Amino acid sequence: MSKLLEVKDLRISFNTYGGEVQAVRGVSFDLNKGETLAIVGESGSGKSVSTSAVMGLLPKSNTVVKSGEILYKGKDILKLSEKEMEKIRGKEISMVFQDPMSSLNPTMKVGNQIAEGLIKHQGLNKAQAKEKAIELLAKVGIPNPELRVNQYPHQFSGGMRQRVVIAIALACNPEIIIADEPTTALDVTIQAQILELMKEMQKETGSSIIFITHDLGVVANVADRVAVMYAGKIVEVGTVDDIFYNPKHPYTWGLLGSMPTLDDDESEELYTIPGTPPDLTNPPKGDAFAPRNKYALEIDTLYEPPMFKVSDTHYAATWLLHENAPKIEVPEAIKKRIESFAAKQGGNE
Amino acid sequence: MTQYILRRIGYMILTLFIIATVTFFLMKLMPGSPLKAEDKLTEEQKQIVLESYGLNDPVPVQYVRFLGNLVQGDLGISYNFDNTPVTEILVERLGPSMQLGLYAVLIGTFFGIILGLIAAIFHNGFWDYTSTIIAVLGTSIPSFVFAGLLQYIFAVELGWLPVALWGEPKHMVLPIIALAIGPMATAARFVRTEMIEVKGSNYIITAKAKGLSKSERVWKHGLRNALIPLVTVMGPMIISLMTGSMVIEKIFAIPGIGEQFVTSVMVNDYPTIMGTTLIYAFGFIVILLIIDLLYGLIDPRIRVTGGSK
């Protein structure tokens, strides 16, 4: 598989009144053609910041890219000028945003909002672009596209608006679609529809997708590979099977354990990860997760763990994988979880 | 849409009726009479004059007579100008006032929008602070102060423009500037605040993610959304402009409605007071209607039912 996007040791800070916030602290990942990579993590873990950097959408006034490269088709897009980035945004890499209620211009017809990118990147004239916009609306499952194309966002429901946002992202057949929590603001039933739509569209266009979410249920549904982020770093990365059936990082265990499932025993309290994420203006020495990790070793407070290789596809940054570390079994509760995933997976097929 | 406008016109007539009534009784409460002390009339002569104007009748009778004439479009005869119908005075004076007001609003809002946009685009930079200072001065200093300053600098000291009077284009420059500074400052403040907010909104980020350039984002996506609140403040802005114009017309000796209004109040010229008040009220109501319709034009979300094509 060819690498479409390679992010190497990306470090991004924000200058705030409270000091420098190290939002992304050395993130590396890559994206292959046609695959879906899910980036999972809690709020503030740096997942949106890393991907906004790929799009060049971070506010210039207070963002500092400390180091790193973002190679798109072998070219470092961090070095491109604003004019050159405009040619990549929307055309090569596009984005689906979290909140469909506010991400469309309220005073512009949806058709024109879809057509804009087409006119800009593909040189279509207005009539052609409108034709294409109608096509796209039909494609993302909006009934009566000929009528809808002339309507304004307030005439659409939330789910329908998100379909429009997806149509905008798809308009120029981009190589990569970054979906930043595209279902978080939607009703659960609509969430499933939107995920289904994105999967379908990917099958049709062969685009790669970076799917940002904090919902592991969504991950299992859409992703090929998963990167788990914590405190501005990727702590574990692997295929969906690696992460769900053979998780190695205690943080991943915590995430899997705190995921509610339908067959949970109601008398049992849902597991939560104790504590709060660290303050990134002053990130801790050693492993940032150590204070919340009951399996933490002494070395965790001193040195940051490197990425240990579990298999060719699976890496995790925890000292527990070091050959000298005590052997710690996956906790019982998480084991049960994994078994139930496996059972469900079997049932689905 | 037509139904909506017709209903609004109905309300307009009702509003005018209420304004006419209130003004009529307020005017009757004013001390003094149309007869000036320097007229040196005997008591008997005074009575004859008052009788001939119908001013000796009980107030309700006068009111009914006034309304009757008003419905027929007759505003009466001015007490101050010999036997000149008020309508004639108003028609003559409407031109300069409307010219002055229209230019002041157009020029004021136009430059206000530009100033606000510059401030928003260079947010927290030199141009932002400069335009904010201009805006603060413009809103806090009343137009007659500017009028005096402008007269002093450009007419008295530099002698570039006439101090006062009306007729040629050169007469219009100073009063229009004096009157336009207020609306300009208001518009600049609103456009700046709105544009800064719009710049940070999600749909502008969407536009950026589509690959649109900064100027495309500002002009195609930002401007229209930033102007919506401006339309809302246009109403109050025009009121202050109308009241401001009374003083400005007086200062620059412009033969307009405002100047006439001030003079008429001074001499208790009842029919002319009523006439000018009604003209002001009418103009004001029409402007509010236009603004409401304009609002729907800019913001599709509040378009009146049936308004969409």
XYZ file of C-alpha atoms in Angstrom:
658
model
C 0.000 0.000 0.000
C 1.275 3.436 -0.822
C 1.522 6.070 1.850
C -0.611 9.047 0.997
C 0.061 11.058 4.099
C 2.903 10.826 6.572
C 3.011 12.883 9.717
C 6.409 12.816 11.356
C 7.174 13.964 14.885
C 4.682 16.820 14.766
C 4.884 19.227 17.701
C 2.426 22.087 17.992
C 2.067 24.658 20.749
C -0.386 27.444 21.394
C 0.704 30.668 23.011
C -1.929 31.634 25.555
C -2.091 34.072 28.436
C -1.463 31.110 30.732
C 1.736 30.215 28.890
C 2.667 27.834 26.132
C 0.249 24.917 25.747
C 1.972 21.931 24.159
C -1.102 20.545 22.451
C 0.677 18.076 20.193
C 3.917 16.579 21.483
C 5.566 14.483 18.822
C 2.850 12.782 16.823
C 3.694 10.463 13.948
C 1.238 8.488 11.877
C 0.645 7.620 8.304
C -2.343 7.085 6.112
C -2.488 4.660 3.229
C -4.515 5.039 0.108
C -8.133 4.010 0.572
C -7.930 3.238 4.281
C -9.773 4.699 7.230
C -7.647 5.709 10.165
C -9.472 6.510 13.373
C -7.840 8.833 15.871
C -9.318 8.267 19.303
C -8.810 10.144 22.516
C -10.524 12.300 25.093
C -11.054 16.056 24.731
C -7.794 17.969 24.642
C -5.684 14.989 23.610
C -4.595 16.817 20.476
C -6.504 14.831 17.878
C -8.258 17.793 16.271
C -5.149 19.962 16.467
C -3.032 17.384 14.610
C -5.543 17.060 11.801
C -6.255 20.793 11.600
C -2.534 21.176 11.041
C -2.821 18.848 8.057
C -5.449 21.200 6.608
C -3.554 24.326 7.646
C -6.588 25.512 9.586
C -4.915 26.455 12.859
C -5.104 30.143 13.780
C -1.844 31.756 12.708
C -1.806 34.331 15.462
C -1.013 31.988 18.356
C -0.004 28.643 16.865
C 3.598 27.535 16.700
C 4.605 24.419 14.819
C 7.664 23.482 16.842
C 8.903 20.686 14.664
C 7.816 17.930 12.354
C 6.767 17.285 8.825
C 3.456 16.565 7.185
C 4.223 14.811 3.923
C 1.364 14.670 1.470
C 2.363 12.615 -1.563
C 5.948 13.143 -0.442
C 5.711 16.942 -0.189
C 5.887 18.741 3.147
C 2.701 20.792 3.268
C 3.814 22.679 6.354
C 6.210 24.515 4.060
C 3.609 25.500 1.481
C 2.440 29.091 1.103
C -1.154 30.075 1.812
C -1.828 30.242 -1.944
C -0.489 26.719 -2.455
C -2.507 25.436 0.501
C -5.677 26.855 -1.060
C -5.108 24.491 -3.965
C -4.902 21.513 -1.609
C -7.788 22.374 0.689
C -11.076 21.102 -0.633
C -9.454 19.613 -3.700
C -6.919 17.125 -2.320
C -7.840 17.085 1.345
C -11.243 18.094 2.609
C -12.946 18.151 5.940
C -16.266 17.221 7.522
C -16.890 19.214 10.666
C -18.426 18.366 13.976
C -21.353 20.748 14.198
C -23.553 20.826 11.114
C -25.728 23.524 12.704
C -22.997 26.133 12.506
C -20.672 24.942 9.785
C -22.884 26.067 6.917
C -23.296 29.712 5.948
C -26.848 30.654 7.037
C -27.329 33.236 4.296
C -26.182 31.233 1.293
C -28.136 28.614 -0.623
C -26.733 25.137 0.019
C -26.318 24.596 -3.707
C -23.988 27.567 -3.952
C -22.065 26.381 -0.921
C -21.421 23.057 -2.640
C -20.752 24.684 -6.000
C -18.093 27.088 -4.705
C -15.376 24.467 -4.444
C -16.244 23.061 -7.853
C -16.013 26.468 -9.489
C -12.740 27.179 -7.750
C -10.959 23.858 -8.194
C -12.471 22.294 -11.282
C -13.117 25.423 -13.299
C -16.799 24.607 -13.828
C -19.158 27.422 -14.731
C -22.126 28.257 -12.516
C -24.650 26.106 -14.363
C -22.359 23.082 -14.502
C -21.475 23.473 -10.833
C -25.159 23.593 -9.925
C -25.813 20.420 -11.933
C -22.991 18.758 -10.057
C -24.311 20.077 -6.729
C -27.693 18.483 -7.444
C -25.905 15.228 -8.273
C -23.943 15.402 -5.038
C -27.048 16.105 -2.966
C -28.714 13.063 -4.510
C -25.597 11.030 -3.817
C -25.565 11.879 -0.110
C -29.193 10.856 0.132
C -31.115 14.121 0.120
C -34.548 13.698 -1.461
C -35.730 16.245 -4.073
C -32.227 17.565 -4.751
C -33.467 19.867 -7.556
C -35.616 21.706 -5.017
C -33.222 21.426 -2.078
C -30.302 22.903 -3.987
C -32.007 26.309 -3.854
C -32.804 26.197 -0.162
C -30.994 27.682 2.793
C -29.423 25.701 5.655
C -32.213 26.608 8.090
C -34.608 24.634 5.915
C -32.638 21.434 6.650
C -32.561 19.232 9.754
C -29.291 18.537 11.572
C -28.741 15.180 9.906
C -29.569 16.631 6.495
C -27.139 19.484 7.075
C -24.396 17.018 7.902
C -25.169 15.309 4.600
C -24.712 18.685 2.911
C -21.393 19.165 4.719
C -20.346 15.722 3.462
C -21.427 16.685 -0.054
C -19.224 19.783 0.185
C -16.307 17.637 1.330
C -16.859 15.120 -1.454
C -17.387 17.713 -4.176
C -13.932 17.657 -5.742
C -13.192 13.945 -5.162
C -10.492 14.579 -2.574
C -7.802 12.028 -1.801
C -8.258 12.452 1.925
C -11.342 13.346 3.936
C -10.777 14.405 7.507
C -13.909 13.819 9.536
C -13.671 15.654 12.850
C -16.242 13.984 15.096
C -18.851 14.137 12.334
C -21.520 12.349 14.346
C -21.011 13.819 17.809
C -23.630 16.535 17.419
C -26.269 14.224 15.964
C -28.992 11.956 17.346
C -27.962 8.345 17.738
C -30.210 7.112 14.930
C -28.885 9.815 12.600
C -25.308 8.969 13.653
C -25.675 5.460 12.271
C -27.041 6.831 8.985
C -24.185 9.289 8.589
C -21.575 6.604 9.329
C -23.219 4.329 6.805
C -23.158 7.143 4.257
C -19.477 7.839 4.835
C -18.604 4.178 4.433
C -20.594 3.985 1.227
C -19.006 7.123 -0.172
C -15.561 5.800 0.624
C -16.298 2.564 -1.203
C -17.431 4.567 -4.186
C -14.674 7.144 -4.365
C -11.745 5.265 -2.835
C -10.801 8.245 -0.685
C -8.825 7.797 2.501
C -10.499 8.950 5.676
C -9.084 10.212 8.931
C -11.861 9.779 11.417
C -11.524 11.695 14.657
C -13.744 10.527 17.463
C -13.937 9.807 21.150
C -16.494 7.092 20.577
C -14.922 3.641 20.346
C -18.215 2.198 19.138
C -17.912 4.360 16.046
C -14.316 3.257 15.584
C -15.189 -0.427 15.489
C -17.781 0.397 12.877
C -15.740 2.415 10.398
C -11.995 2.149 10.889
C -9.282 -0.051 9.386
C -6.625 1.227 11.753
C -6.793 3.070 15.050
C -4.452 5.531 16.716
C -5.118 6.207 20.394
C -4.026 9.654 21.549
C -3.358 10.848 25.054
C -1.985 14.218 26.173
C -0.718 15.211 22.744
C 0.863 11.873 21.851
C -0.138 8.698 20.137
C 0.094 5.986 22.800
C -1.057 3.010 20.783
C -1.636 2.367 17.137
C -2.757 -0.754 15.324
C -5.443 -2.341 13.223
C -8.962 -2.409 14.634
C -8.424 -6.032 15.626
C -5.140 -5.162 17.349
C -6.752 -2.439 19.393
C -9.990 -4.205 20.263
C -8.743 -7.763 20.791
C -5.152 -7.261 21.876
C -4.856 -3.824 23.501
C -1.497 -3.246 25.165
C -1.605 0.250 26.625
C -3.313 0.738 29.989
C -5.009 3.843 28.597
C -6.540 1.794 25.791
C -7.708 -0.687 28.424
C -9.332 2.182 30.250
C -11.063 3.428 27.119
C -12.365 -0.025 26.246
C -13.469 -0.565 29.814
C -15.383 2.700 30.007
C -17.367 1.995 26.859
C -20.986 1.195 27.702
C -22.411 -1.886 25.978
C -25.951 -3.191 25.811
C -25.203 -6.462 27.566
C -23.630 -4.802 30.584
C -24.682 -6.095 33.954
C -26.782 -3.234 35.272
C -25.725 -3.757 38.873
C -22.122 -3.118 37.845
C -20.970 0.484 37.731
C -19.500 1.622 34.415
C -15.733 1.792 34.592
C -14.147 5.232 34.471
C -10.517 6.216 34.202
C -9.615 7.950 37.484
C -8.127 11.458 37.538
C -7.944 14.043 34.793
C -5.599 14.522 31.847
C -2.451 16.535 32.613
C -2.117 20.257 32.120
C -0.279 20.636 28.840
C 1.192 24.028 29.715
C 3.420 22.011 31.986
C 3.422 18.399 30.805
C 4.697 15.865 33.331
C 8.059 14.239 33.097
C 7.941 10.625 32.026
C 4.719 8.980 30.908
C 1.876 11.518 30.949
C -0.615 8.768 31.775
C 1.326 7.448 34.772
C -0.596 9.380 37.492
C -3.868 7.804 36.329
C -2.399 4.379 35.681
C -2.610 1.790 38.433
C -0.038 -0.354 36.578
C 2.473 2.487 36.456
C 6.086 1.521 37.044
C 8.721 3.640 38.669
C 10.377 4.279 35.319
C 7.096 5.854 34.094
C 7.696 8.861 36.311
C 11.227 9.306 34.981
C 11.328 8.548 31.272
C 8.837 8.709 28.502
C 8.216 5.262 27.071
C 9.233 4.762 23.427
C 6.989 3.027 20.906
C 7.349 -0.735 21.436
C 6.592 -2.976 18.516
C 3.937 -5.593 19.227
C 3.515 -6.756 15.651
C 4.104 -5.295 12.195
C 0.908 -3.326 12.466
C 0.711 -2.791 16.181
C 2.781 -0.415 18.341
C 2.252 0.895 21.859
C 4.099 3.378 24.049
C 4.165 1.807 27.484
C 7.042 0.540 29.602
C 4.956 -2.536 30.354
C 6.102 -3.895 26.992
C 9.776 -3.654 27.935
C 11.417 -7.047 28.338
C 12.349 -6.299 31.950
C 8.894 -5.109 32.940
C 6.762 -7.287 35.211
C 4.236 -9.292 33.243
C 0.873 -7.679 33.714
C -2.200 -9.413 32.429
C -5.044 -7.531 30.795
C -7.498 -6.830 33.640
C -10.342 -9.297 34.025
C -13.082 -6.774 33.246
C -11.398 -5.748 30.005
C -10.925 -9.390 29.065
C -14.649 -9.934 29.469
C -15.251 -6.922 27.289
C -13.013 -8.237 24.559
C -14.774 -11.585 24.661
C -18.125 -9.909 24.261
C -16.811 -7.883 21.269
C -15.600 -11.084 19.688
C -18.934 -12.792 20.312
C -20.805 -9.870 18.779
C -18.487 -9.727 15.829
C -19.120 -13.451 15.277
C -22.843 -12.855 15.545
C -22.758 -10.115 12.954
C -21.041 -12.159 10.331
C -45.936 39.428 0.725
C -48.463 41.927 -0.657
C -50.757 41.097 2.219
C -47.927 41.751 4.648
C -47.184 45.154 3.133
C -50.876 46.101 3.121
C -51.169 45.163 6.772
C -48.113 47.248 7.548
C -49.626 50.227 5.724
C -52.765 49.799 7.833
C -50.658 49.984 10.979
C -48.864 53.016 9.556
C -52.128 54.938 9.234
C -53.074 53.995 12.784
C -49.665 55.121 14.053
C -49.943 58.435 12.232
C -53.385 59.009 13.745
C -52.045 58.399 17.254
C -49.061 60.668 16.657
C -51.310 63.417 15.275
C -53.581 63.182 18.321
C -50.801 63.189 20.889
C -48.962 66.055 19.192
C -52.163 68.065 18.917
C -52.876 67.931 22.632
C -49.238 68.420 23.614
C -49.139 71.490 21.448
C -52.220 72.848 23.165
C -50.470 72.359 26.508
C -47.587 74.559 25.407
C -47.562 77.999 27.024
C -48.051 81.097 24.917
C -50.122 81.802 21.855
C -49.388 82.458 18.209
C -49.740 86.165 18.911
C -46.437 87.760 19.704
C -46.068 90.460 22.323
C -44.381 92.737 19.827
C -47.442 92.654 17.589
C -48.898 95.366 19.831
C -52.506 94.436 19.323
C -55.378 95.608 21.479
C -57.307 92.984 23.385
C -60.166 93.381 20.922
C -57.936 92.876 17.882
C -56.377 89.830 19.517
C -59.811 88.319 20.023
C -60.654 88.895 16.378
C -57.473 87.169 15.235
C -57.934 84.203 17.596
C -61.559 83.945 16.519
C -60.596 83.916 12.860
C -58.143 81.026 13.497
C -60.803 79.203 15.484
C -58.583 79.225 18.555
C -61.354 80.364 20.877
C -63.323 77.170 20.358
C -63.028 74.420 22.979
C -59.982 72.162 22.337
C -62.046 69.045 21.437
C -63.877 71.032 18.772
C -60.557 72.243 17.383
C -59.297 68.661 17.405
C -62.243 67.327 15.436
C -61.934 70.168 12.925
C -58.207 69.489 12.591
C -58.777 65.774 11.968
C -61.484 66.509 9.418
C -59.139 68.747 7.460
C -56.263 66.319 7.823
C -58.258 63.480 6.249
C -58.843 65.744 3.249
C -55.127 66.444 3.064
C -55.504 70.002 4.298
C -52.983 70.940 6.944
C -54.280 74.489 7.304
C -52.758 77.895 6.813
C -49.539 78.948 8.506
C -49.939 81.629 11.178
C -46.440 82.862 10.584
C -46.286 83.216 6.819
C -49.142 85.231 5.509
C -51.819 82.983 4.164
C -49.437 80.315 2.957
C -50.874 76.793 3.179
C -48.715 74.508 5.355
C -48.633 71.884 2.617
C -47.009 74.390 0.313
C -44.342 75.241 2.892
C -43.633 71.568 3.506
C -43.378 70.652 -0.169
C -40.950 73.490 -0.688
C -38.826 72.485 2.278
C -38.897 68.738 1.853
C -36.316 68.732 -0.943
C -33.276 70.061 0.953
C -34.060 67.928 4.023
C -34.384 64.736 2.057
C -31.254 65.455 0.075
C -29.312 66.147 3.236
C -30.645 63.108 5.091
C -30.272 60.682 2.213
C -26.709 61.665 1.433
C -25.773 61.612 5.094
C -27.189 58.089 5.581
C -25.670 56.704 2.398
C -22.261 58.284 2.831
C -22.218 57.595 6.575
C -23.099 53.904 6.314
C -20.829 53.367 3.327
C -17.764 54.759 5.048
C -18.846 53.154 8.316
C -18.902 49.715 6.713
C -15.497 50.282 5.150
C -14.067 51.498 8.436
C -15.568 48.568 10.337
C -14.263 46.048 7.833
C -10.773 47.492 7.929
C -10.841 47.311 11.718
C -12.040 43.707 11.685
C -9.577 42.541 9.054
C -6.639 44.112 10.883
C -8.057 43.086 14.242
C -5.902 44.406 17.121
C -3.590 46.193 14.709
C -2.942 49.863 14.087
C -5.913 50.287 11.720
C -8.225 48.637 14.194
C -7.303 51.070 16.964
C -7.463 54.059 14.616
C -10.910 53.206 13.364
C -12.115 52.417 16.886
C -10.987 55.846 18.069
C -12.792 57.478 15.151
C -15.902 55.470 15.936
C -15.871 56.345 19.632
C -15.418 60.050 18.877
C -18.151 59.892 16.258
C -20.716 58.292 18.549
C -19.981 60.366 21.612
C -19.718 63.850 20.108
C -23.039 65.285 18.894
C -23.318 66.374 15.275
C -23.711 70.098 16.073
C -20.234 70.160 17.624
C -18.817 68.780 14.397
C -20.917 71.302 12.494
C -19.329 74.184 14.382
C -15.827 72.750 14.034
C -16.223 72.128 10.323
C -17.585 75.628 9.771
C -14.693 77.106 11.684
C -11.942 75.100 9.988
C -13.115 74.786 6.400
C -15.232 77.893 6.004
C -13.858 80.523 8.344
C -10.151 79.663 8.552
C -9.443 77.995 5.224
C -12.275 79.586 3.298
C -12.670 76.559 1.041
C -16.400 76.165 1.499
C -19.317 78.445 2.362
C -20.235 78.773 6.030
C -23.932 78.291 5.485
C -26.884 78.530 3.130
C -28.115 76.140 0.521
C -28.442 75.833 -3.214
C -25.193 74.827 -4.851
C -23.370 71.502 -4.302
C -20.608 73.280 -2.361
C -23.182 74.241 0.263
C -23.981 70.594 0.879
C -20.504 69.363 1.781
C -20.150 70.529 5.370
C -23.680 69.768 6.633
C -23.570 66.313 5.061
C -20.230 65.532 6.700
C -21.442 66.854 10.054
C -24.566 64.742 9.847
C -22.873 61.633 8.418
C -20.280 61.237 11.185
C -22.830 59.797 13.630
C -24.172 57.037 11.342
C -20.644 56.335 10.163
C -19.422 55.743 13.701
C -22.394 53.552 14.593
C -22.027 51.498 11.432
C -18.281 51.111 11.927
C -18.716 49.841 15.467
C -21.350 47.301 14.502
C -19.625 46.048 11.399
C -16.358 45.634 13.277
C -17.874 43.615 16.126
C -19.944 41.470 13.795
C -17.184 40.846 11.333
C -14.790 39.764 14.076
C -17.402 37.346 15.326
C -18.179 36.085 11.836
C -14.471 35.607 11.107
C -14.243 33.092 13.915
C -17.440 31.259 13.004
C -17.520 27.680 11.852
C -18.869 28.406 8.389
C -15.884 30.617 7.656
C -13.648 27.690 8.618
C -15.743 25.515 6.291
C -15.153 28.069 3.549
C -11.438 27.992 4.274
C -11.470 24.193 4.186
C -13.037 24.428 0.725
C -9.934 26.255 -0.431
C -11.396 29.763 -0.629
C -8.949 32.624 -0.229
C -9.129 35.184 2.560
C -10.799 37.813 0.394
C -13.362 35.316 -0.902
C -14.146 34.342 2.662
C -14.601 37.950 3.751
C -16.639 39.146 0.770
C -18.681 36.093 -0.149
C -19.290 34.602 3.266
C -18.489 37.214 5.877
C -19.932 40.491 4.701
C -23.566 39.539 4.301
C -23.711 37.886 7.708
C -21.917 40.780 9.328
C -24.334 43.304 7.822
C -27.521 41.738 9.214
C -27.256 43.367 12.646
C -26.374 46.666 10.988
C -29.761 46.688 9.301
C -31.362 46.410 12.745
C -29.574 49.465 14.076
C -30.286 51.450 10.932
C -33.716 52.339 12.394
C -32.472 54.051 15.574
C -29.588 55.462 13.545
C -31.944 57.207 11.162
C -34.038 58.573 14.043
C -31.003 60.222 15.573
C -30.093 61.490 12.151
C -33.542 63.033 11.715
C -33.414 64.758 15.080
C -29.824 65.778 14.409
C -30.855 67.278 11.098
C -33.129 69.790 12.860
C -30.159 71.334 14.622
C -27.836 70.993 11.628
C -30.349 72.694 9.337
C -30.654 75.506 11.836
C -26.851 75.894 12.138
C -26.240 75.895 8.385
C -29.414 77.922 7.652
C -30.685 75.226 5.349
C -34.292 75.792 4.275
C -35.431 72.321 5.297
C -38.201 70.772 7.363
C -36.092 70.625 10.511
C -35.263 74.291 10.403
C -38.937 75.073 9.821
C -39.949 72.841 12.705
C -37.667 74.617 15.160
C -38.846 78.048 14.001
C -42.519 77.053 14.160
C -42.231 75.807 17.731
C -40.628 79.111 18.729
C -43.564 81.131 17.402
C -46.411 78.711 18.202
C -47.315 78.302 14.563
C -49.706 75.438 15.329
C -50.592 74.230 11.816
C -46.942 74.196 10.733
C -45.886 72.325 13.873
C -48.506 69.702 13.130
C -47.437 69.498 9.512
C -43.742 69.092 10.187
C -44.377 66.561 12.959
C -46.543 64.470 10.706
C -43.976 64.609 7.912
C -41.271 63.467 10.323
C -43.462 60.686 11.684
C -44.414 59.590 8.200
C -40.820 59.509 7.032
C -39.831 57.569 10.097
C -42.533 54.933 9.699
C -41.748 54.464 6.026
C -38.067 53.970 6.850
C -38.905 51.347 9.466
C -40.991 49.493 6.897
C -38.205 49.634 4.350
C -35.739 48.326 6.939
C -38.021 45.416 7.806
C -38.314 44.505 4.149
C -34.571 44.920 3.654
C -33.933 42.625 6.606
C -35.774 39.800 4.915
C -33.827 40.432 1.752
C -30.479 40.024 3.497
C -31.385 37.265 5.930
C -33.310 34.370 4.379
C -34.141 32.995 7.821
C -36.577 35.780 8.583
C -38.014 36.199 5.123
C -41.741 36.861 5.353
C -43.885 33.887 4.375
C -44.251 33.615 0.652
C -41.199 35.747 0.139
C -39.015 32.958 -1.184
C -38.936 32.525 -4.903
